[in-house]
């Protein structure tokens, strides 16, 4: 069985929910305290054994390329001003993996973004990590949990979590038979179903291991919801040819693609970090008192 060594990270979306911040800056570069969201995602992939990161980018995404490149001028300037500790921090970002970039010329959906990466993936299983979902699990990074299931069955694996019935219209929803704790053999998939039609509350949360057969399925899949080529629809087609599994991912999840999820992620991280914890805790308590009084 081929090992999973490549990860596709689609970052070509417009990020309209964060306008005007995303007019010229990728939403994936927005920081959680002082580290861009995309760096957390790359770190998760690298900690799971991924060696090559394939970014599917679009216009206005140059900052992502620069972030994962060397920055000799900055390093020189930091050395000169005695801030050596930062030199190591910024250099190790570029040394984490091999980074390759391909442009999605038109934003035709997540499925189309994955298909764009085909020439760089080739005939290998690969991981997909969405550029706006953070999954924090220090012991077992999110995507490594899916790789483990792939190693057992040799088929595609979708990362899932339970959501409330009302939220099913925000996710790809999976129906399947439980075969082991947290692992299902998928029967049916549907993109953003109305709660009244959702077959389950098991939602795909931006982590996938895919076999290369997904590319043929994507090519045969018609444009679906929102006029976009939906990865979920292509997976449903693939399901007719080979088994697909889902795995409930263990860890703390942050959907940083919307404002409220982003704010929550910053507060959670700031409360975890030693250098920010006390300040943020006091601030929250102070604000809570003020709000009680008002
Ligand atoms: P989203 O729909 O959440 O991201 O796509 P978006 O389009 O950037 O955000 P909004 O809805 O306009 O605020 C999920 C992921 O898929 C990528 C996005 O960059 C994001 O990481 N994507 C989406 C692409 O790469 N290409 C596409 O055509 C669509």
mmCIF file of N, CA and C in Angstrom, residues 2-11 41-42 44-56 100 110 113-115 117-118 120-131 141-148 150 155-159 204-212 214-215 218 231 235 249:
data_model
loop_
_atom_site.group_PDB
_atom_site.id
_atom_site.type_symbol
_atom_site.label_atom_id
_atom_site.label_comp_id
_atom_site.label_asym_id
_atom_site.label_seq_id
_atom_site.Cartn_x
_atom_site.Cartn_y
_atom_site.Cartn_z
ATOM 1 N N UNK A 2 0.545 2.225 -0.876
ATOM 2 C CA UNK A 2 1.353 3.456 -0.920
ATOM 3 C C UNK A 2 1.098 4.306 0.330
ATOM 4 N N UNK A 3 2.156 4.949 0.799
ATOM 5 C CA UNK A 3 2.003 5.797 1.988
ATOM 6 C C UNK A 3 1.449 7.172 1.623
ATOM 7 N N UNK A 4 0.823 7.833 2.592
ATOM 8 C CA UNK A 4 0.297 9.183 2.355
ATOM 9 C C UNK A 4 1.406 10.176 2.686
ATOM 10 N N UNK A 5 1.994 10.775 1.664
ATOM 11 C CA UNK A 5 3.120 11.689 1.872
ATOM 12 C C UNK A 5 2.830 13.098 1.353
ATOM 13 N N UNK A 6 1.717 13.239 0.601
ATOM 14 C CA UNK A 6 1.385 14.558 0.046
ATOM 15 C C UNK A 6 0.068 15.068 0.640
ATOM 16 N N UNK A 7 0.010 16.371 0.839
ATOM 17 C CA UNK A 7 -1.251 16.973 1.296
ATOM 18 C C UNK A 7 -1.616 18.131 0.384
ATOM 19 N N UNK A 8 -2.885 18.179 0.021
ATOM 20 C CA UNK A 8 -3.409 19.301 -0.760
ATOM 21 C C UNK A 8 -4.131 20.241 0.207
ATOM 22 N N UNK A 9 -3.757 21.506 0.159
ATOM 23 C CA UNK A 9 -4.450 22.507 0.987
ATOM 24 C C UNK A 9 -5.056 23.552 0.047
ATOM 25 N N UNK A 10 -6.376 23.496 -0.163
ATOM 26 C CA UNK A 10 -7.001 24.474 -1.052
ATOM 27 C C UNK A 10 -7.166 25.818 -0.335
ATOM 28 N N UNK A 11 -6.607 26.853 -0.926
ATOM 29 C CA UNK A 11 -6.688 28.188 -0.302
ATOM 30 C C UNK A 11 -7.090 29.244 -1.332
ATOM 31 N N UNK A 41 -2.115 24.641 10.239
ATOM 32 C CA UNK A 41 -2.593 23.527 9.411
ATOM 33 C C UNK A 41 -1.413 22.764 8.806
ATOM 34 N N UNK A 42 -0.421 23.511 8.329
ATOM 35 C CA UNK A 42 0.779 22.859 7.784
ATOM 36 C C UNK A 42 1.485 22.071 8.901
ATOM 37 N N UNK A 44 0.151 20.655 11.449
ATOM 38 C CA UNK A 44 -0.624 19.414 11.688
ATOM 39 C C UNK A 44 -0.248 18.349 10.650
ATOM 40 N N UNK A 45 -0.147 18.771 9.378
ATOM 41 C CA UNK A 45 0.183 17.825 8.301
ATOM 42 C C UNK A 45 1.590 17.262 8.503
ATOM 43 N N UNK A 46 2.542 18.133 8.790
ATOM 44 C CA UNK A 46 3.939 17.706 8.940
ATOM 45 C C UNK A 46 4.084 16.760 10.147
ATOM 46 N N UNK A 47 3.389 17.083 11.233
ATOM 47 C CA UNK A 47 3.448 16.221 12.425
ATOM 48 C C UNK A 47 2.812 14.858 12.151
ATOM 49 N N UNK A 48 2.065 14.748 11.052
ATOM 50 C CA UNK A 48 1.407 13.482 10.692
ATOM 51 C C UNK A 48 2.200 12.714 9.629
ATOM 52 N N UNK A 49 3.391 13.200 9.291
ATOM 53 C CA UNK A 49 4.249 12.475 8.344
ATOM 54 C C UNK A 49 4.170 12.956 6.907
ATOM 55 N N UNK A 50 3.456 14.045 6.652
ATOM 56 C CA UNK A 50 3.360 14.590 5.288
ATOM 57 C C UNK A 50 4.676 15.297 4.941
ATOM 58 N N UNK A 51 5.149 15.065 3.720
ATOM 59 C CA UNK A 51 6.435 15.658 3.307
ATOM 60 C C UNK A 51 6.280 16.747 2.251
ATOM 61 N N UNK A 52 5.206 16.657 1.450
ATOM 62 C CA UNK A 52 4.989 17.652 0.389
ATOM 63 C C UNK A 52 3.630 18.311 0.580
ATOM 64 N N UNK A 53 3.654 19.626 0.611
ATOM 65 C CA UNK A 53 2.409 20.389 0.754
ATOM 66 C C UNK A 53 2.096 21.047 -0.586
ATOM 67 N N UNK A 54 0.910 20.750 -1.108
ATOM 68 C CA UNK A 54 0.480 21.338 -2.384
ATOM 69 C C UNK A 54 -0.603 22.369 -2.075
ATOM 70 N N UNK A 55 -0.277 23.628 -2.267
ATOM 71 C CA UNK A 55 -1.279 24.672 -2.054
ATOM 72 C C UNK A 55 -1.999 24.943 -3.373
ATOM 73 N N UNK A 56 -3.318 24.911 -3.338
ATOM 74 C CA UNK A 56 -4.092 25.340 -4.506
ATOM 75 C C UNK A 56 -4.465 26.793 -4.242
ATOM 76 N N UNK A 100 4.715 23.286 -2.781
ATOM 77 C CA UNK A 100 4.465 23.552 -4.196
ATOM 78 C C UNK A 100 3.112 24.252 -4.340
ATOM 79 N N UNK A 110 -14.747 23.527 -4.090
ATOM 80 C CA UNK A 110 -13.721 22.710 -3.433
ATOM 81 C C UNK A 110 -13.321 21.509 -4.303
ATOM 82 N N UNK A 113 -11.057 22.658 -6.904
ATOM 83 C CA UNK A 113 -9.735 22.974 -6.338
ATOM 84 C C UNK A 113 -8.919 21.690 -6.184
ATOM 85 N N UNK A 114 -9.546 20.623 -5.703
ATOM 86 C CA UNK A 114 -8.834 19.346 -5.530
ATOM 87 C C UNK A 114 -8.415 18.795 -6.902
ATOM 88 N N UNK A 115 -9.309 18.899 -7.878
ATOM 89 C CA UNK A 115 -8.991 18.410 -9.230
ATOM 90 C C UNK A 115 -7.814 19.184 -9.832
ATOM 91 N N UNK A 117 -5.238 20.049 -8.419
ATOM 92 C CA UNK A 117 -3.967 19.531 -7.882
ATOM 93 C C UNK A 117 -3.553 18.207 -8.521
ATOM 94 N N UNK A 118 -4.392 17.645 -9.394
ATOM 95 C CA UNK A 118 -4.108 16.309 -9.941
ATOM 96 C C UNK A 118 -2.691 16.162 -10.526
ATOM 97 N N UNK A 120 0.020 17.414 -9.727
ATOM 98 C CA UNK A 120 1.051 17.396 -8.684
ATOM 99 C C UNK A 120 0.899 16.198 -7.743
ATOM 100 N N UNK A 121 -0.304 15.651 -7.666
ATOM 101 C CA UNK A 121 -0.531 14.503 -6.770
ATOM 102 C C UNK A 121 -0.128 13.212 -7.473
ATOM 103 N N UNK A 122 -0.544 13.069 -8.744
ATOM 104 C CA UNK A 122 -0.235 11.831 -9.475
ATOM 105 C C UNK A 122 -1.058 10.663 -8.968
ATOM 106 N N UNK A 123 -0.467 9.480 -9.046
ATOM 107 C CA UNK A 123 -1.210 8.259 -8.752
ATOM 108 C C UNK A 123 -0.946 7.786 -7.317
ATOM 109 N N UNK A 124 -1.236 8.654 -6.360
ATOM 110 C CA UNK A 124 -0.936 8.333 -4.951
ATOM 111 C C UNK A 124 -2.126 8.722 -4.081
ATOM 112 N N UNK A 125 -2.285 8.052 -2.941
ATOM 113 C CA UNK A 125 -3.279 8.554 -1.986
ATOM 114 C C UNK A 125 -2.754 9.878 -1.427
ATOM 115 N N UNK A 126 -3.643 10.763 -1.058
ATOM 116 C CA UNK A 126 -3.189 12.071 -0.549
ATOM 117 C C UNK A 126 -4.163 12.591 0.500
ATOM 118 N N UNK A 127 -3.652 13.521 1.301
ATOM 119 C CA UNK A 127 -4.493 14.148 2.321
ATOM 120 C C UNK A 127 -5.037 15.458 1.778
ATOM 121 N N UNK A 128 -6.211 15.863 2.253
ATOM 122 C CA UNK A 128 -6.724 17.207 1.980
ATOM 123 C C UNK A 128 -7.036 17.854 3.329
ATOM 124 N N UNK A 129 -6.511 19.056 3.517
ATOM 125 C CA UNK A 129 -6.811 19.807 4.747
ATOM 126 C C UNK A 129 -7.348 21.163 4.333
ATOM 127 N N UNK A 130 -8.523 21.520 4.817
ATOM 128 C CA UNK A 130 -9.070 22.832 4.441
ATOM 129 C C UNK A 130 -8.348 23.931 5.196
ATOM 130 N N UNK A 131 -8.107 25.020 4.450
ATOM 131 C CA UNK A 131 -7.300 26.107 4.991
ATOM 132 C C UNK A 131 -8.001 26.961 6.031
ATOM 133 N N UNK A 141 -2.400 14.394 15.947
ATOM 134 C CA UNK A 141 -2.946 15.429 15.069
ATOM 135 C C UNK A 141 -4.108 14.893 14.222
ATOM 136 N N UNK A 142 -5.060 15.775 13.921
ATOM 137 C CA UNK A 142 -6.289 15.377 13.223
ATOM 138 C C UNK A 142 -6.046 14.481 12.017
ATOM 139 N N UNK A 143 -5.193 14.925 11.099
ATOM 140 C CA UNK A 143 -5.052 14.177 9.840
ATOM 141 C C UNK A 143 -4.330 12.841 10.079
ATOM 142 N N UNK A 144 -3.518 12.753 11.131
ATOM 143 C CA UNK A 144 -2.831 11.473 11.418
ATOM 144 C C UNK A 144 -3.849 10.405 11.827
ATOM 145 N N UNK A 145 -4.955 10.845 12.443
ATOM 146 C CA UNK A 145 -5.998 9.882 12.838
ATOM 147 C C UNK A 145 -6.639 9.247 11.603
ATOM 148 N N UNK A 146 -6.751 10.038 10.519
ATOM 149 C CA UNK A 146 -7.334 9.506 9.273
ATOM 150 C C UNK A 146 -6.317 8.615 8.559
ATOM 151 N N UNK A 147 -5.037 9.012 8.619
ATOM 152 C CA UNK A 147 -3.986 8.203 7.972
ATOM 153 C C UNK A 147 -3.977 6.799 8.598
ATOM 154 N N UNK A 148 -4.172 6.750 9.904
ATOM 155 C CA UNK A 148 -4.209 5.454 10.608
ATOM 156 C C UNK A 148 -5.308 4.557 10.047
ATOM 157 N N UNK A 150 -6.688 4.884 7.064
ATOM 158 C CA UNK A 150 -6.309 4.562 5.673
ATOM 159 C C UNK A 150 -5.357 3.357 5.657
ATOM 160 N N UNK A 155 -8.435 2.667 1.741
ATOM 161 C CA UNK A 155 -9.458 3.412 0.975
ATOM 162 C C UNK A 155 -9.592 4.839 1.530
ATOM 163 N N UNK A 156 -10.401 5.639 0.835
ATOM 164 C CA UNK A 156 -10.577 7.028 1.267
ATOM 165 C C UNK A 156 -11.201 7.092 2.666
ATOM 166 N N UNK A 157 -10.788 8.115 3.417
ATOM 167 C CA UNK A 157 -11.301 8.300 4.784
ATOM 168 C C UNK A 157 -11.677 9.772 4.975
ATOM 169 N N UNK A 158 -12.881 10.013 5.487
ATOM 170 C CA UNK A 158 -13.355 11.387 5.695
ATOM 171 C C UNK A 158 -13.363 11.693 7.182
ATOM 172 N N UNK A 159 -12.846 12.842 7.568
ATOM 173 C CA UNK A 159 -12.860 13.246 8.980
ATOM 174 C C UNK A 159 -14.221 13.824 9.324
ATOM 175 N N UNK A 204 -18.738 16.269 7.739
ATOM 176 C CA UNK A 204 -17.328 16.274 7.304
ATOM 177 C C UNK A 204 -16.703 17.606 7.727
ATOM 178 N N UNK A 205 -15.517 17.536 8.364
ATOM 179 C CA UNK A 205 -14.930 18.769 8.917
ATOM 180 C C UNK A 205 -13.551 19.106 8.338
ATOM 181 N N UNK A 206 -13.461 19.084 7.026
ATOM 182 C CA UNK A 206 -12.264 19.654 6.408
ATOM 183 C C UNK A 206 -11.000 18.830 6.484
ATOM 184 N N UNK A 207 -11.121 17.523 6.696
ATOM 185 C CA UNK A 207 -9.958 16.638 6.662
ATOM 186 C C UNK A 207 -10.351 15.380 5.888
ATOM 187 N N UNK A 208 -9.499 15.009 4.903
ATOM 188 C CA UNK A 208 -9.791 13.851 4.061
ATOM 189 C C UNK A 208 -8.495 13.118 3.742
ATOM 190 N N UNK A 209 -8.576 11.794 3.585
ATOM 191 C CA UNK A 209 -7.552 11.040 2.856
ATOM 192 C C UNK A 209 -8.278 10.511 1.628
ATOM 193 N N UNK A 210 -7.725 10.768 0.448
ATOM 194 C CA UNK A 210 -8.413 10.366 -0.786
ATOM 195 C C UNK A 210 -7.522 9.461 -1.614
ATOM 196 N N UNK A 211 -8.125 8.474 -2.247
ATOM 197 C CA UNK A 211 -7.377 7.660 -3.208
ATOM 198 C C UNK A 211 -7.349 8.449 -4.524
ATOM 199 N N UNK A 212 -6.371 8.195 -5.390
ATOM 200 C CA UNK A 212 -6.295 8.984 -6.639
ATOM 201 C C UNK A 212 -7.497 8.770 -7.562
ATOM 202 N N UNK A 214 -10.333 9.489 -6.970
ATOM 203 C CA UNK A 214 -11.236 10.644 -6.812
ATOM 204 C C UNK A 214 -11.168 11.558 -8.041
ATOM 205 N N UNK A 215 -10.010 11.600 -8.714
ATOM 206 C CA UNK A 215 -9.874 12.526 -9.849
ATOM 207 C C UNK A 215 -10.823 12.136 -10.989
ATOM 208 N N UNK A 218 -14.260 13.130 -9.959
ATOM 209 C CA UNK A 218 -14.468 14.590 -10.053
ATOM 210 C C UNK A 218 -14.741 14.999 -11.493
ATOM 211 N N UNK A 231 -16.916 18.449 -3.825
ATOM 212 C CA UNK A 231 -16.139 17.251 -3.491
ATOM 213 C C UNK A 231 -17.066 16.154 -2.936
ATOM 214 N N UNK A 235 -17.409 12.297 -4.145
ATOM 215 C CA UNK A 235 -17.206 11.176 -3.213
ATOM 216 C C UNK A 235 -18.371 10.207 -3.294
ATOM 217 N N UNK A 249 -13.103 12.606 14.274
ATOM 218 C CA UNK A 249 -11.799 13.126 14.680
ATOM 219 C C UNK A 249 -11.842 13.567 16.143
#
